[in-house]
CSV table of C-alpha atoms and ligand atoms in Angstrom, one decimal:
chain,number,residue,atom,x,y,z
A,71,MET,CA,22.1,1.3,0.2
A,72,LYS,CA,18.5,2.6,0.6
A,73,ARG,CA,15.9,1.3,-1.8
A,74,GLU,CA,13.1,3.4,-3.3
A,75,LYS,CA,10.0,2.5,-5.3
A,76,LEU,CA,9.5,4.0,-8.7
A,77,LEU,CA,7.4,3.5,-11.8
A,78,ALA,CA,8.7,4.6,-15.2
A,79,ALA,CA,6.9,4.8,-18.6
A,80,ASN,CA,8.9,4.4,-21.9
A,81,TRP,CA,6.9,5.8,-24.8
A,82,LYS,CA,9.6,4.8,-27.3
A,83,LEU,CA,9.0,6.4,-30.7
A,84,ASN,CA,5.3,6.9,-29.9
A,85,LEU,CA,3.0,9.5,-28.4
A,86,PRO,CA,-0.2,8.6,-26.4
A,87,ALA,CA,-3.3,8.6,-28.6
A,88,GLU,CA,-5.2,10.7,-26.0
A,89,GLY,CA,-2.6,13.5,-26.4
A,90,ILE,CA,0.2,14.8,-24.1
A,91,ALA,CA,-2.0,17.3,-22.2
A,92,ALA,CA,-4.7,14.7,-21.3
A,93,TYR,CA,-2.2,12.0,-20.4
A,94,CYS,CA,-0.3,14.4,-18.1
A,95,ALA,CA,-3.5,15.7,-16.5
A,96,ALA,CA,-4.3,12.0,-15.6
A,97,MET,CA,-0.8,11.6,-14.1
A,98,ARG,CA,-1.2,14.8,-12.1
A,99,GLY,CA,-4.6,13.8,-10.9
A,100,ARG,CA,-3.6,10.6,-9.3
A,101,GLY,CA,-3.9,12.1,-5.8
A,102,ALA,CA,-0.7,10.8,-4.1
A,103,ALA,CA,3.0,11.2,-4.8
A,104,ASP,CA,4.2,7.7,-4.0
A,105,PRO,CA,5.6,5.8,-5.7
A,106,GLU,CA,7.2,8.4,-7.9
A,107,LEU,CA,6.1,8.3,-11.6
A,108,VAL,CA,8.5,9.0,-14.4
A,109,VAL,CA,7.5,9.5,-18.1
A,110,SER,CA,10.0,9.2,-20.9
A,111,PRO,CA,8.8,10.8,-24.2
A,112,PRO,CA,10.7,11.1,-27.4
A,113,ALA,CA,13.4,13.9,-27.0
A,114,PRO,CA,11.5,16.7,-28.8
A,115,PHE,CA,8.7,16.4,-26.2
A,116,VAL,CA,10.9,16.4,-23.0
A,117,ASP,CA,10.4,20.2,-22.7
A,118,ALA,CA,6.6,19.9,-23.0
A,119,LEU,CA,6.5,17.0,-20.5
A,120,VAL,CA,8.6,19.0,-18.0
A,121,ASN,CA,6.1,21.9,-18.2
A,122,GLU,CA,3.1,19.5,-17.9
A,123,SER,CA,4.7,17.7,-14.9
A,124,LYS,CA,4.6,21.0,-12.9
A,125,GLY,CA,0.9,21.8,-13.6
A,126,ALA,CA,-1.8,21.7,-10.9
A,127,GLY,CA,-1.9,18.3,-9.1
A,128,THR,CA,0.8,15.9,-8.1
A,129,GLY,CA,4.0,16.2,-10.1
A,130,PHE,CA,6.0,13.5,-11.8
A,131,GLY,CA,9.5,13.0,-13.2
A,132,VAL,CA,10.6,13.2,-16.8
A,133,ALA,CA,13.3,11.1,-18.5
A,134,SER,CA,14.9,11.2,-21.9
A,135,GLN,CA,15.1,7.8,-23.6
A,136,ASN,CA,18.8,8.2,-24.4
A,137,THR,CA,21.6,10.7,-24.1
A,138,SER,CA,25.0,11.0,-25.8
A,139,GLN,CA,28.4,9.9,-24.5
A,140,HIS,CA,29.6,13.3,-25.8
A,141,ASP,CA,29.0,16.8,-24.5
A,142,GLN,CA,29.3,18.6,-27.8
A,143,GLY,CA,30.9,18.5,-31.2
A,144,ALA,CA,30.5,16.9,-34.6
A,145,PHE,CA,28.0,14.2,-33.6
A,146,THR,CA,25.0,14.7,-35.9
A,147,GLY,CA,21.7,13.6,-34.4
A,148,GLU,CA,23.0,13.4,-30.8
A,149,VAL,CA,21.5,15.1,-27.7
A,150,SER,CA,23.7,15.6,-24.7
A,151,ALA,CA,22.9,14.8,-21.1
A,152,ARG,CA,23.5,18.5,-20.2
A,153,MET,CA,20.9,19.6,-22.8
A,154,ILE,CA,18.3,17.2,-21.3
A,155,ALA,CA,19.1,18.3,-17.8
A,156,GLY,CA,18.9,21.9,-18.9
A,157,LEU,CA,15.3,21.3,-20.0
A,158,GLY,CA,14.5,20.2,-16.4
A,159,ALA,CA,14.3,16.5,-16.9
A,160,ARG,CA,15.7,14.5,-13.9
A,161,TYR,CA,16.2,11.0,-15.5
A,162,ALA,CA,17.7,9.4,-18.6
A,163,ILE,CA,17.1,5.8,-19.8
A,164,LEU,CA,20.4,4.4,-20.8
A,165,GLY,CA,21.4,1.1,-22.3
A,166,HIS,CA,17.9,0.0,-23.3
A,167,SER,CA,18.1,-3.2,-25.2
A,168,GLU,CA,16.7,-1.5,-28.3
A,169,ARG,CA,19.6,0.9,-28.2
A,170,ARG,CA,22.0,-2.0,-27.7
A,171,THR,CA,20.7,-4.3,-30.4
A,172,LEU,CA,19.4,-1.8,-33.0
A,173,PHE,CA,22.0,1.0,-32.6
A,174,GLY,CA,25.0,-1.0,-31.6
A,175,GLU,CA,25.6,0.4,-28.1
A,176,SER,CA,28.3,-1.5,-26.2
A,177,ASP,CA,28.7,-1.8,-22.4
A,178,GLU,CA,31.7,0.6,-22.6
A,179,MET,CA,29.6,3.2,-24.6
A,180,ILE,CA,26.8,2.9,-22.0
A,181,GLY,CA,29.4,3.4,-19.3
A,182,GLN,CA,30.5,6.6,-21.0
A,183,LYS,CA,26.8,7.7,-21.3
A,184,LEU,CA,26.4,7.0,-17.6
A,185,ALA,CA,29.3,9.2,-16.8
A,186,LYS,CA,27.9,12.1,-18.8
A,187,ALA,CA,24.5,11.7,-17.2
A,188,PHE,CA,25.9,11.7,-13.7
A,189,ASP,CA,28.1,14.8,-14.6
A,190,ALA,CA,24.9,16.6,-15.8
A,191,GLY,CA,23.0,15.7,-12.6
A,192,LEU,CA,20.7,13.2,-14.3
A,193,VAL,CA,19.6,10.0,-12.6
A,194,PRO,CA,20.3,7.1,-15.1
A,195,ILE,CA,17.7,4.4,-15.6
A,196,PHE,CA,20.3,1.9,-16.5
A,197,CYS,CA,18.9,-1.0,-18.4
A,198,ILE,CA,20.4,-4.5,-18.5
A,199,GLY,CA,19.0,-7.9,-19.6
A,200,GLU,CA,19.8,-11.2,-21.3
A,201,SER,CA,18.6,-12.7,-24.5
A,202,GLN,CA,16.7,-15.9,-24.7
A,203,GLU,CA,19.8,-17.7,-26.0
A,204,THR,CA,21.8,-16.5,-22.9
A,205,ARG,CA,19.1,-17.6,-20.6
A,206,ASP,CA,18.8,-21.0,-22.3
A,207,ALA,CA,22.5,-21.5,-21.9
A,208,GLY,CA,22.2,-20.8,-18.1
A,209,LYS,CA,24.4,-17.7,-18.4
A,210,THR,CA,22.0,-15.0,-17.3
A,211,LEU,CA,23.7,-14.0,-14.1
A,212,ALA,CA,27.2,-13.9,-15.6
A,213,TRP,CA,25.8,-11.8,-18.5
A,214,LEU,CA,24.2,-9.3,-16.1
A,215,ASP,CA,27.3,-9.2,-14.0
A,216,ALA,CA,29.4,-8.3,-17.1
A,217,GLN,CA,26.9,-5.6,-18.2
A,218,VAL,CA,26.9,-4.0,-14.7
A,219,LYS,CA,30.6,-4.2,-14.1
A,220,THR,CA,31.8,-2.9,-17.5
A,221,ALA,CA,29.4,0.0,-17.6
A,222,MET,CA,29.8,1.1,-14.0
A,223,THR,CA,33.6,0.8,-14.0
A,224,THR,CA,33.7,2.7,-17.2
A,225,ALA,CA,31.5,5.4,-15.7
A,226,ALA,CA,33.7,5.6,-12.6
A,227,ARG,CA,31.7,8.3,-10.9
A,228,SER,CA,30.3,9.0,-7.5
A,229,PHE,CA,26.6,9.5,-7.3
A,230,SER,CA,23.7,9.4,-4.8
A,231,ARG,CA,20.8,8.0,-6.9
A,232,LEU,CA,20.7,5.2,-9.4
A,233,VAL,CA,17.9,3.3,-11.1
A,234,VAL,CA,18.6,-0.1,-12.7
A,235,ALA,CA,16.0,-1.8,-14.9
A,236,TYR,CA,16.3,-5.5,-15.3
A,237,GLU,CA,14.7,-6.2,-18.7
A,238,PRO,CA,15.1,-9.7,-20.2
A,239,ILE,CA,15.1,-9.0,-24.0
A,240,TRP,CA,12.8,-11.9,-24.6
A,241,ALA,CA,10.2,-10.4,-22.4
A,242,ILE,CA,10.1,-6.9,-24.0
A,243,GLY,CA,7.0,-6.3,-26.1
A,244,THR,CA,6.3,-10.0,-26.4
A,245,GLY,CA,3.6,-10.5,-23.9
A,246,ARG,CA,5.9,-13.1,-22.1
A,247,ASN,CA,6.9,-11.7,-18.8
A,248,ALA,CA,9.6,-13.5,-16.7
A,249,LYS,CA,8.5,-15.8,-14.0
A,250,ASN,CA,8.5,-14.6,-10.4
A,251,PRO,CA,11.5,-16.7,-9.3
A,252,GLU,CA,13.5,-15.6,-12.3
A,253,ILE,CA,12.8,-12.0,-11.5
A,254,GLN,CA,13.6,-12.4,-7.8
A,255,GLU,CA,16.8,-14.2,-8.5
A,256,ALA,CA,18.0,-11.6,-11.0
A,257,HIS,CA,17.2,-8.7,-8.8
A,258,GLN,CA,18.8,-10.2,-5.8
A,259,ALA,CA,21.9,-10.9,-7.8
A,260,ILE,CA,22.0,-7.4,-9.3
A,261,ALA,CA,21.8,-5.8,-5.8
A,262,GLY,CA,24.9,-8.0,-4.9
A,263,MET,CA,26.7,-7.0,-8.1
A,264,LEU,CA,26.3,-3.3,-7.3
A,265,GLU,CA,27.9,-3.6,-3.9
A,266,GLY,CA,31.3,-1.9,-4.1
A,267,LEU,CA,30.3,-0.1,-7.3
A,268,VAL,CA,27.6,2.1,-5.8
A,269,PRO,CA,28.3,4.5,-2.9
A,270,ASP,CA,27.0,3.2,0.5
A,271,ASP,CA,24.7,6.3,0.9
A,272,CYS,CA,23.2,5.9,-2.6
A,273,THR,CA,19.5,5.4,-3.1
A,274,LEU,CA,18.8,2.6,-5.5
A,275,SER,CA,15.8,1.3,-7.3
A,276,ILE,CA,15.8,-2.0,-9.2
A,277,LEU,CA,12.9,-2.1,-11.6
A,278,TYR,CA,11.6,-5.0,-13.7
A,279,GLY,CA,10.7,-4.5,-17.3
A,280,GLY,CA,9.1,-6.8,-19.9
A,281,SER,CA,5.4,-7.1,-20.7
A,282,VAL,CA,4.2,-5.6,-17.4
A,283,LYS,CA,0.5,-4.8,-17.5
A,284,ALA,CA,-2.2,-4.0,-15.0
A,285,ASP,CA,-3.1,-7.7,-14.6
A,286,ASN,CA,0.4,-9.0,-13.7
A,287,ALA,CA,1.8,-5.9,-12.0
A,288,ALA,CA,0.4,-6.6,-8.4
A,289,GLU,CA,2.0,-10.0,-8.3
A,290,ILE,CA,5.4,-9.0,-9.5
A,291,ALA,CA,5.3,-5.8,-7.4
A,292,SER,CA,4.9,-8.0,-4.3
A,293,LEU,CA,8.3,-9.6,-4.8
A,294,SER,CA,10.7,-8.3,-2.1
A,295,GLU,CA,13.5,-7.4,-4.6
A,296,VAL,CA,11.3,-5.5,-7.0
A,297,ASP,CA,11.2,-1.7,-6.5
A,298,GLY,CA,9.0,-1.0,-9.5
A,299,PHE,CA,8.7,-1.2,-13.2
A,300,LEU,CA,9.9,0.2,-16.6
A,301,VAL,CA,6.8,-0.1,-18.8
A,302,GLY,CA,6.7,0.2,-22.6
A,303,GLY,CA,3.5,-0.8,-24.4
A,304,ALA,CA,1.1,-0.5,-21.3
A,305,SER,CA,2.4,3.0,-20.6
A,306,LEU,CA,0.9,4.5,-23.7
A,307,VAL,CA,-2.5,4.8,-22.2
A,308,SER,CA,-2.6,6.8,-19.0
A,309,ALA,CA,-5.4,4.6,-17.5
A,310,SER,CA,-3.4,1.4,-17.9
A,311,PHE,CA,-0.2,3.0,-16.7
A,312,LEU,CA,-2.0,4.3,-13.6
A,313,SER,CA,-3.5,0.9,-12.9
A,314,ILE,CA,0.1,-0.5,-12.7
A,315,TRP,CA,0.9,2.4,-10.3
A,316,GLY,CA,-2.2,1.5,-8.3
A,317,ALA,CA,-1.1,-2.2,-8.2
A,318,MET,CA,2.2,-1.1,-6.7
A,319,ARG,CA,0.4,0.7,-3.9
A,320,ARG,CA,-1.6,-2.3,-2.7
B,28,LIG,C1,10.5,-1.5,-22.5
B,28,LIG,O1,10.6,-1.2,-23.7
B,28,LIG,O2,11.3,-1.1,-21.7
B,28,LIG,C2,9.5,-2.5,-22.1
B,28,LIG,C3,9.6,-3.1,-20.9
B,28,LIG,O3,8.5,-2.7,-23.0
B,28,LIG,P1,7.1,-3.6,-22.8
B,28,LIG,O4,6.6,-3.1,-21.5
B,28,LIG,O5,6.3,-3.2,-23.9
B,28,LIG,O6,7.5,-5.0,-22.8
């Protein structure tokens, strides 16, 4: 398995105060392509972001924040992976903890969503992570293993690119990022869990997510098992998101 660096923004149900055009101009003006940047706007703005991502300057990838486990039918409010791919987006965040806890997504459902994303040619940014209670009980790795195995065996697809985001729930939006040894241990374990579930020629990125900011990014990025970040709050201002990107290049 080859590993690749990547930095992804998750705007959630927000738009940047500076405006989409100004934010994207800053992304394109960064002057280098590596590591790849991905921006995940709310679904109605995927089209605009895809167009902005191709303007003058260095391009970037676009992700949806969710896609359906269905292709079509009587599923009010859903958006399919094929529709998102048809807009020109390359990635889809799947299984974010907010989808799991607020919208009742199970590991099986996330596996079905992974399957549809792969079929549509999207690269999943597959999120996993434990609660504080699970960590306190010393069950983090077993929890992550169950999340990985159930979703990946439900998806049962062959693919050539996968992004996994390790996001401890207790670190998301709380200002409390995981400690370096906790991150390193989880990432190393996740890489092991994926062996046998991911094709040998697959390119993999294992991202950390949870209160990443410009001032803690360089230290976490220096961990050997960390390929990049999925960033919520600090991705809403292009300058702070780009300083995280700069920290990954040091
Ligand atoms: C996220 O929502 O994926 C996330 C990591 O959020 P934050 O960076 O705000 O903790």
